[in-house]
Amino acid sequence: MKLNDHARFSTLCIHAGQEPDPSTGAIITPIYQTSTYVQEGLGQHKGFEYGRTQNPTRLALERNLAALEAGIAGFAFASGMAAIDAVLTRLESGDHLVVSDNTYGGTFRLFERVRRKFGLDFTYVDTSQLDAIDRAITEKTKYLFIETPTNPMLRITDLAAAAEIAHKRNVRVIVDNTFASPYIQQPLALGCDIVLHSTTKFLNGHSDSVGGIVVAVKDEHIEWLRFIQNAEGAILGPMDAWLVLRGTKTLPIRMERHNANALALAEFLAAHPKVARVHYPGLPSHPQHALARRQMCGFGGLISIELGTFERARTLLESVRLMALAESLGGVETLISHPATMTHASVPPERRQAIGVTDDLVRISVGIEDLEDLREDLDQALTHL
């Protein structure tokens, strides 16, 4: 089995980074559940010395995800937050980052309550507005950190244009691509420098693993990420690596269904009299709809809706039957959540209001169930409002 240099995305999902096991011919990468490796002599080994430093299952996943993101090297971590923090470790006290204002609550918590104490500075702007990015960059800015689509308001940033602005000021561009997945967009191909994911979400796709990945293209970033992955040791274990490898094999067909189901439900909700507003890039009413059509392959599996009051939101959340009230996203099952008290609870209330994460906002991670069952569940739940 050998991949052609021009192998396409769906083929890469199944085969990139993986070869049949040389000892048995097993077509699926084994779970190398080992902490160390026997050496033939001093300085003589087979490329593996210690479980924190290298693991064949993790290496297969890292190569697979690097290929899917059109990168050079990938580094798998124990969570998406560990992946983000690994990227920050290259910075020094006094360095500045410009960050998407509507970023994930856990990212905001890491930046404000952990890394700010170590001397990093952060400015939050609506990165969908390119002039806001340009105004926020200073002489001390090292990174532009972008989420697109954002969590949970689903704003879209023009990645090619943002990268051009940043690079003119010698600023590197980091993109959290979790909400889209590499099936929908590849930030590195659009000129960005580093892309990262919570592999917990669409990449794994089955709600049974927690992890993170960073993919880079520049030697300076690759060398540091390889060092810090080993030095800090927040690695992805072999079982979790194997689970994500299983997930990426079906990523294209899952994303097709996520896209189709979410678009249909967004259209249904936009026409429903009890829904005040729908946020979904696939709707023509979305402020960056044209950009999403140009930059993305599909519009993703996340929808956010406004219902008018917190009580109406709570009623909906507690009235669904098929959908599960739970944090996280990107699994085959549909999850529904309340960002203000769940994913963004660590964000101060006044800041939540400023970025649109209001108490009446509900986020839906649309799964791959039968569309009619999902629509019927939402319809019956809305009757209780």
CSV table of C-alpha atoms in Angstrom, one decimal:
chain,number,residue,atom,x,y,z
A,1,MET,CA,0.0,0.0,0.0
A,2,LYS,CA,1.5,3.3,-1.1
A,3,LEU,CA,-0.1,6.7,-1.3
A,4,ASN,CA,0.4,8.8,-4.5
A,5,ASP,CA,1.8,12.3,-4.0
A,6,HIS,CA,-1.5,13.7,-5.3
A,7,ALA,CA,-3.8,11.5,-3.1
A,8,ARG,CA,-7.0,13.4,-2.3
A,9,PHE,CA,-8.6,14.2,1.0
A,10,SER,CA,-10.8,11.2,1.6
A,11,THR,CA,-7.9,8.9,0.7
A,12,LEU,CA,-5.6,10.7,3.1
A,13,CYS,CA,-8.1,10.3,5.9
A,14,ILE,CA,-7.9,6.5,5.6
A,15,HIS,CA,-4.3,6.0,4.7
A,16,ALA,CA,-2.0,8.9,5.5
A,17,GLY,CA,0.6,8.2,8.2
A,18,GLN,CA,-0.5,4.5,8.4
A,19,GLU,CA,1.0,1.4,6.9
A,20,PRO,CA,0.2,-2.2,7.5
A,21,ASP,CA,1.9,-3.5,10.6
A,22,PRO,CA,5.3,-5.0,9.4
A,23,SER,CA,5.2,-7.9,11.8
A,24,THR,CA,1.7,-9.2,11.2
A,25,GLY,CA,0.3,-7.3,8.2
A,26,ALA,CA,-2.5,-5.8,10.4
A,27,ILE,CA,-4.2,-3.1,8.3
A,28,ILE,CA,-5.1,-1.0,11.4
A,29,THR,CA,-2.3,0.7,13.3
A,30,PRO,CA,-1.9,-1.2,16.6
A,31,ILE,CA,-2.3,0.4,20.0
A,32,TYR,CA,1.3,0.4,21.3
A,33,GLN,CA,0.5,0.4,25.0
A,34,THR,CA,4.1,0.6,26.2
A,35,SER,CA,6.1,3.0,28.4
A,36,THR,CA,9.5,2.2,27.1
A,37,TYR,CA,11.4,0.3,24.3
A,38,VAL,CA,14.3,-2.2,24.5
A,39,GLN,CA,17.5,-0.9,23.0
A,40,GLU,CA,20.0,-3.2,21.2
A,41,GLY,CA,22.9,-1.3,22.6
A,42,LEU,CA,23.9,2.1,23.8
A,43,GLY,CA,22.6,4.6,21.3
A,44,GLN,CA,21.1,1.8,19.2
A,45,HIS,CA,17.4,1.8,19.0
A,46,LYS,CA,14.6,1.7,16.4
A,47,GLY,CA,13.6,5.3,16.6
A,48,PHE,CA,11.7,4.9,19.9
A,49,GLU,CA,13.3,5.4,23.3
A,50,TYR,CA,10.6,6.4,25.9
A,51,GLY,CA,6.8,6.6,25.8
A,52,ARG,CA,6.6,10.3,26.6
A,53,THR,CA,9.0,11.1,23.8
A,54,GLN,CA,7.7,8.8,21.0
A,55,ASN,CA,4.9,6.3,20.5
A,56,PRO,CA,4.1,4.6,17.1
A,57,THR,CA,0.4,5.0,17.5
A,58,ARG,CA,0.7,8.7,18.3
A,59,LEU,CA,3.1,9.2,15.5
A,60,ALA,CA,0.7,7.6,13.0
A,61,LEU,CA,-2.0,10.0,14.2
A,62,GLU,CA,0.3,13.0,14.0
A,63,ARG,CA,1.3,12.2,10.5
A,64,ASN,CA,-2.3,11.6,9.5
A,65,LEU,CA,-3.5,14.9,10.8
A,66,ALA,CA,-0.6,16.8,9.4
A,67,ALA,CA,-1.5,15.5,6.0
A,68,LEU,CA,-5.2,16.4,6.4
A,69,GLU,CA,-4.2,20.0,7.3
A,70,ALA,CA,-1.6,20.2,4.5
A,71,GLY,CA,1.1,20.7,7.1
A,72,ILE,CA,4.6,19.4,7.6
A,73,ALA,CA,4.4,18.0,11.1
A,74,GLY,CA,1.8,17.4,13.8
A,75,PHE,CA,2.1,17.1,17.6
A,76,ALA,CA,-0.7,15.4,19.6
A,77,PHE,CA,-1.5,16.5,23.2
A,78,ALA,CA,-3.7,15.4,26.0
A,79,SER,CA,-6.4,17.9,25.3
A,80,GLY,CA,-7.2,20.9,23.0
A,81,MET,CA,-6.2,23.2,25.8
A,82,ALA,CA,-2.8,21.5,26.3
A,83,ALA,CA,-2.3,22.0,22.5
A,84,ILE,CA,-3.1,25.8,22.8
A,85,ASP,CA,-0.8,26.2,25.8
A,86,ALA,CA,2.0,24.4,24.0
A,87,VAL,CA,1.9,27.1,21.3
A,88,LEU,CA,2.0,29.8,23.9
A,89,THR,CA,5.2,28.5,25.5
A,90,ARG,CA,7.3,29.9,22.7
A,91,LEU,CA,6.4,33.4,23.8
A,92,GLU,CA,8.1,35.4,26.5
A,93,SER,CA,7.0,37.9,29.2
A,94,GLY,CA,5.9,41.1,27.5
A,95,ASP,CA,4.8,39.5,24.3
A,96,HIS,CA,1.3,40.4,22.9
A,97,LEU,CA,-1.4,38.4,21.2
A,98,VAL,CA,-4.4,39.6,19.2
A,99,VAL,CA,-7.3,37.2,19.8
A,100,SER,CA,-10.7,36.6,18.3
A,101,ASP,CA,-13.1,38.1,20.9
A,102,ASN,CA,-15.7,35.4,20.6
A,103,THR,CA,-13.2,32.7,21.5
A,104,TYR,CA,-14.0,29.5,23.5
A,105,GLY,CA,-14.5,30.1,27.2
A,106,GLY,CA,-11.7,27.7,28.1
A,107,THR,CA,-9.3,29.6,25.8
A,108,PHE,CA,-10.2,32.9,27.4
A,109,ARG,CA,-9.7,31.4,30.9
A,110,LEU,CA,-6.3,30.0,30.0
A,111,PHE,CA,-5.2,33.4,28.5
A,112,GLU,CA,-6.6,35.6,31.3
A,113,ARG,CA,-6.2,33.6,34.5
A,114,VAL,CA,-3.0,31.6,33.7
A,115,ARG,CA,-0.8,33.1,31.0
A,116,ARG,CA,-1.4,36.7,31.8
A,117,LYS,CA,0.1,36.0,35.2
A,118,PHE,CA,3.3,35.1,33.4
A,119,GLY,CA,3.5,38.4,31.5
A,120,LEU,CA,1.7,37.7,28.3
A,121,ASP,CA,-0.7,40.4,27.1
A,122,PHE,CA,-3.9,39.8,25.1
A,123,THR,CA,-6.2,42.1,23.1
A,124,TYR,CA,-9.6,40.7,22.0
A,125,VAL,CA,-11.1,42.0,18.8
A,126,ASP,CA,-13.8,40.9,16.3
A,127,THR,CA,-11.4,39.3,13.8
A,128,SER,CA,-14.1,39.1,11.2
A,129,GLN,CA,-13.4,42.9,10.9
A,130,LEU,CA,-10.0,43.1,9.2
A,131,ASP,CA,-9.4,46.7,10.2
A,132,ALA,CA,-9.9,45.7,13.8
A,133,ILE,CA,-7.0,43.2,13.5
A,134,ASP,CA,-4.7,45.8,11.9
A,135,ARG,CA,-5.5,48.4,14.6
A,136,ALA,CA,-4.9,46.0,17.5
A,137,ILE,CA,-1.4,44.9,16.3
A,138,THR,CA,1.5,46.6,18.2
A,139,GLU,CA,5.3,46.3,18.1
A,140,LYS,CA,5.0,43.6,20.8
A,141,THR,CA,2.5,41.5,19.0
A,142,LYS,CA,3.8,38.0,18.2
A,143,TYR,CA,0.6,36.0,17.4
A,144,LEU,CA,-2.8,36.6,15.8
A,145,PHE,CA,-5.0,33.9,17.4
A,146,ILE,CA,-8.1,33.2,15.3
A,147,GLU,CA,-11.2,31.0,15.8
A,148,THR,CA,-13.3,30.6,12.7
A,149,PRO,CA,-16.1,29.8,12.9
A,150,THR,CA,-16.2,31.2,16.5
A,151,ASN,CA,-17.7,29.5,19.5
A,152,PRO,CA,-20.6,30.0,19.8
A,153,MET,CA,-21.6,32.9,17.6
A,154,LEU,CA,-20.2,31.4,14.4
A,155,ARG,CA,-18.5,34.5,13.0
A,156,ILE,CA,-16.2,33.9,10.1
A,157,THR,CA,-12.7,35.5,9.6
A,158,ASP,CA,-11.2,35.8,6.1
A,159,LEU,CA,-8.1,33.8,6.8
A,160,ALA,CA,-6.1,34.7,3.7
A,161,ALA,CA,-6.7,38.4,4.2
A,162,ALA,CA,-6.0,38.2,8.0
A,163,ALA,CA,-2.7,36.4,7.3
A,164,GLU,CA,-1.6,39.0,4.8
A,165,ILE,CA,-2.3,41.8,7.4
A,166,ALA,CA,-0.4,39.9,10.1
A,167,HIS,CA,2.6,38.9,8.0
A,168,LYS,CA,3.2,42.5,6.9
A,169,ARG,CA,3.7,43.3,10.6
A,170,ASN,CA,5.8,40.2,11.2
A,171,VAL,CA,3.0,38.5,13.2
A,172,ARG,CA,2.4,34.7,13.0
A,173,VAL,CA,-1.2,33.4,12.6
A,174,ILE,CA,-2.6,30.6,14.7
A,175,VAL,CA,-6.0,29.2,13.9
A,176,ASP,CA,-8.2,27.1,16.1
A,177,ASN,CA,-9.9,25.0,13.4
A,178,THR,CA,-11.9,22.8,15.7
A,179,PHE,CA,-15.4,24.0,14.7
A,180,ALA,CA,-14.7,23.5,11.0
A,181,SER,CA,-12.4,20.5,10.8
A,182,PRO,CA,-9.9,20.1,7.9
A,183,TYR,CA,-12.7,18.8,5.7
A,184,ILE,CA,-14.3,22.2,5.7
A,185,GLN,CA,-11.2,24.4,5.6
A,186,GLN,CA,-7.4,24.2,5.7
A,187,PRO,CA,-5.9,27.4,7.2
A,188,LEU,CA,-2.3,26.5,6.3
A,189,ALA,CA,-3.3,26.4,2.7
A,190,LEU,CA,-4.7,29.9,3.1
A,191,GLY,CA,-1.4,31.3,4.4
A,192,CYS,CA,-1.7,30.8,8.1
A,193,ASP,CA,1.3,29.5,10.2
A,194,ILE,CA,-0.1,27.0,12.8
A,195,VAL,CA,-3.4,25.2,13.0
A,196,LEU,CA,-4.7,23.4,16.0
A,197,HIS,CA,-7.7,21.4,17.1
A,198,SER,CA,-9.4,19.8,20.0
A,199,THR,CA,-9.4,16.3,18.5
A,200,THR,CA,-12.2,15.5,21.0
A,201,LYS,CA,-14.6,17.1,18.6
A,202,PHE,CA,-15.1,16.3,14.8
A,203,LEU,CA,-11.8,14.6,14.3
A,204,ASN,CA,-12.6,11.9,16.8
A,205,GLY,CA,-16.3,12.2,16.1
A,206,HIS,CA,-17.5,9.6,18.6
A,207,SER,CA,-17.4,11.4,22.0
A,208,ASP,CA,-15.1,8.8,23.5
A,209,SER,CA,-11.7,10.5,23.5
A,210,VAL,CA,-10.1,13.8,24.7
A,211,GLY,CA,-7.1,15.2,22.9
A,212,GLY,CA,-5.5,18.0,20.9
A,213,ILE,CA,-3.3,18.5,17.9
A,214,VAL,CA,-1.0,21.3,16.6
A,215,VAL,CA,0.1,21.2,13.0
A,216,ALA,CA,2.9,23.5,11.7
A,217,VAL,CA,4.8,24.2,8.5
A,218,LYS,CA,7.8,26.3,9.6
A,219,ASP,CA,10.9,24.7,11.0
A,220,GLU,CA,11.1,27.2,13.9
A,221,HIS,CA,7.7,26.1,15.1
A,222,ILE,CA,8.2,22.4,14.5
A,223,GLU,CA,11.5,22.3,16.4
A,224,TRP,CA,10.0,24.1,19.4
A,225,LEU,CA,6.8,22.0,19.4
A,226,ARG,CA,8.8,18.8,19.3
A,227,PHE,CA,10.9,20.0,22.2
A,228,ILE,CA,8.0,21.3,24.3
A,229,GLN,CA,5.9,18.2,23.7
A,230,ASN,CA,8.6,16.1,25.3
A,231,ALA,CA,9.7,18.6,27.9
A,232,GLU,CA,6.2,19.3,29.3
A,233,GLY,CA,4.9,15.8,28.6
A,234,ALA,CA,1.2,16.6,28.1
A,235,ILE,CA,1.1,13.9,25.4
A,236,LEU,CA,-1.9,12.1,23.9
A,237,GLY,CA,-1.9,8.4,25.1
A,238,PRO,CA,-1.8,5.6,22.6
A,239,MET,CA,-5.4,4.5,23.1
A,240,ASP,CA,-6.8,8.0,22.5
A,241,ALA,CA,-4.5,8.3,19.4
A,242,TRP,CA,-6.0,5.1,18.1
A,243,LEU,CA,-9.5,6.3,18.7
A,244,VAL,CA,-8.9,9.5,16.8
A,245,LEU,CA,-7.3,7.5,13.9
A,246,ARG,CA,-10.5,5.5,13.8
A,247,GLY,CA,-12.4,8.7,13.7
A,248,THR,CA,-10.6,10.4,10.8
A,249,LYS,CA,-11.2,7.4,8.5
A,250,THR,CA,-14.9,8.4,8.4
A,251,LEU,CA,-14.4,12.2,8.7
A,252,PRO,CA,-15.5,13.1,5.1
A,253,ILE,CA,-18.8,11.1,5.2
A,254,ARG,CA,-19.6,12.3,8.7
A,255,MET,CA,-18.9,15.9,7.8
A,256,GLU,CA,-21.2,15.7,4.8
A,257,ARG,CA,-24.0,14.6,7.0
A,258,HIS,CA,-23.2,17.2,9.7
A,259,ASN,CA,-23.3,19.9,7.0
A,260,ALA,CA,-26.5,18.7,5.4
A,261,ASN,CA,-28.4,18.2,8.7
A,262,ALA,CA,-27.3,21.5,10.2
A,263,LEU,CA,-28.2,23.5,7.1
A,264,ALA,CA,-31.7,21.9,7.0
A,265,LEU,CA,-32.3,22.5,10.8
A,266,ALA,CA,-31.0,26.1,10.5
A,267,GLU,CA,-33.5,26.8,7.7
A,268,PHE,CA,-36.3,25.2,9.8
A,269,LEU,CA,-35.4,27.2,12.9
A,270,ALA,CA,-35.0,30.5,10.9
A,271,ALA,CA,-38.6,30.0,9.8
A,272,HIS,CA,-40.0,29.1,13.2
A,273,PRO,CA,-42.1,31.8,14.9
A,274,LYS,CA,-40.7,31.0,18.4
A,275,VAL,CA,-37.1,31.5,17.4
A,276,ALA,CA,-35.9,35.1,17.6
A,277,ARG,CA,-32.6,34.6,15.6
A,278,VAL,CA,-30.5,31.9,14.1
A,279,HIS,CA,-26.7,32.1,13.7
A,280,TYR,CA,-25.4,29.7,11.0
A,281,PRO,CA,-23.0,30.6,8.2
A,282,GLY,CA,-25.0,28.7,5.7
A,283,LEU,CA,-28.0,31.1,5.9
A,284,PRO,CA,-28.0,34.1,3.5
A,285,SER,CA,-28.8,36.2,6.6
A,286,HIS,CA,-25.4,35.5,8.2
A,287,PRO,CA,-23.1,38.6,7.9
A,288,GLN,CA,-20.2,36.5,6.5
A,289,HIS,CA,-22.3,34.1,4.3
A,290,ALA,CA,-20.5,35.0,1.1
A,291,LEU,CA,-17.1,34.6,2.8
A,292,ALA,CA,-18.2,31.2,4.2
A,293,ARG,CA,-19.2,30.0,0.7
A,294,ARG,CA,-15.8,31.0,-0.6
A,295,GLN,CA,-13.6,29.9,2.2
A,296,MET,CA,-15.3,26.7,3.5
A,297,CYS,CA,-16.5,23.4,2.0
A,298,GLY,CA,-19.8,23.3,3.7
A,299,PHE,CA,-21.0,25.4,6.6
A,300,GLY,CA,-20.4,23.0,9.6
A,301,GLY,CA,-22.4,21.2,12.2
A,302,LEU,CA,-23.0,24.0,14.7
A,303,ILE,CA,-26.0,26.2,15.1
A,304,SER,CA,-26.7,28.9,17.7
A,305,ILE,CA,-30.2,30.3,18.3
A,306,GLU,CA,-31.6,33.2,20.4
A,307,LEU,CA,-34.9,32.5,22.1
A,308,GLY,CA,-35.7,35.8,23.8
A,309,THR,CA,-35.3,35.0,27.5
A,310,PHE,CA,-33.3,32.7,29.7
A,311,GLU,CA,-36.5,30.9,30.8
A,312,ARG,CA,-37.4,30.1,27.1
A,313,ALA,CA,-33.9,28.8,26.6
A,314,ARG,CA,-34.1,26.6,29.7
A,315,THR,CA,-37.5,25.3,28.6
A,316,LEU,CA,-36.2,24.2,25.2
A,317,LEU,CA,-33.0,22.7,26.7
A,318,GLU,CA,-35.1,20.6,29.1
A,319,SER,CA,-37.8,19.7,26.6
A,320,VAL,CA,-35.8,18.0,23.9
A,321,ARG,CA,-35.9,14.2,24.0
A,322,LEU,CA,-33.6,12.9,21.3
A,323,MET,CA,-31.0,15.6,21.7
A,324,ALA,CA,-28.7,15.4,24.7
A,325,LEU,CA,-28.1,18.3,27.1
A,326,ALA,CA,-24.3,18.2,27.3
A,327,GLU,CA,-21.1,20.1,26.7
A,328,SER,CA,-18.8,19.3,23.8
A,329,LEU,CA,-19.6,19.0,20.1
A,330,GLY,CA,-18.7,17.2,16.9
A,331,GLY,CA,-19.9,13.7,17.8
A,332,VAL,CA,-22.2,11.6,15.8
A,333,GLU,CA,-25.0,12.3,18.3
A,334,THR,CA,-26.7,15.7,18.5
A,335,LEU,CA,-25.8,17.7,21.6
A,336,ILE,CA,-27.6,20.9,22.8
A,337,SER,CA,-26.1,23.3,25.3
A,338,HIS,CA,-26.4,26.7,27.1
A,339,PRO,CA,-23.1,28.5,26.5
A,340,ALA,CA,-23.6,31.2,29.2
A,341,THR,CA,-23.7,28.6,32.0
A,342,MET,CA,-21.7,25.8,30.3
A,343,THR,CA,-18.9,26.4,27.8
A,344,HIS,CA,-18.5,30.1,28.6
A,345,ALA,CA,-19.3,30.1,32.3
A,346,SER,CA,-15.7,31.2,33.0
A,347,VAL,CA,-16.2,34.4,31.0
A,348,PRO,CA,-17.4,37.4,33.0
A,349,PRO,CA,-21.1,38.3,32.4
A,350,GLU,CA,-20.4,41.7,31.0
A,351,ARG,CA,-18.0,40.3,28.5
A,352,ARG,CA,-20.4,37.5,27.5
A,353,GLN,CA,-23.0,40.2,26.8
A,354,ALA,CA,-20.6,42.2,24.7
A,355,ILE,CA,-19.7,39.3,22.4
A,356,GLY,CA,-23.3,38.1,22.1
A,357,VAL,CA,-23.3,35.1,24.4
A,358,THR,CA,-26.6,36.1,26.0
A,359,ASP,CA,-28.6,34.1,28.5
A,360,ASP,CA,-31.2,33.2,25.9
A,361,LEU,CA,-28.6,31.7,23.5
A,362,VAL,CA,-28.7,27.9,22.8
A,363,ARG,CA,-26.0,26.1,20.9
A,364,ILE,CA,-26.8,22.9,18.9
A,365,SER,CA,-24.1,20.5,17.7
A,366,VAL,CA,-26.0,18.7,15.0
A,367,GLY,CA,-25.2,15.0,14.7
A,368,ILE,CA,-25.7,12.5,11.9
A,369,GLU,CA,-29.1,11.1,13.0
A,370,ASP,CA,-32.0,11.0,10.6
A,371,LEU,CA,-32.9,14.6,9.8
A,372,GLU,CA,-36.6,14.1,10.3
A,373,ASP,CA,-36.1,12.7,13.8
A,374,LEU,CA,-34.0,15.8,14.7
A,375,ARG,CA,-36.5,18.2,13.2
A,376,GLU,CA,-39.4,16.5,15.0
A,377,ASP,CA,-37.6,16.7,18.3
A,378,LEU,CA,-36.9,20.4,18.0
A,379,ASP,CA,-40.5,21.0,16.8
A,380,GLN,CA,-42.0,19.3,19.8
A,381,ALA,CA,-39.6,21.1,22.2
A,382,LEU,CA,-40.5,24.5,20.7
A,383,THR,CA,-44.2,23.9,21.4
A,384,HIS,CA,-43.4,24.2,25.1
A,385,LEU,CA,-42.2,27.8,24.7
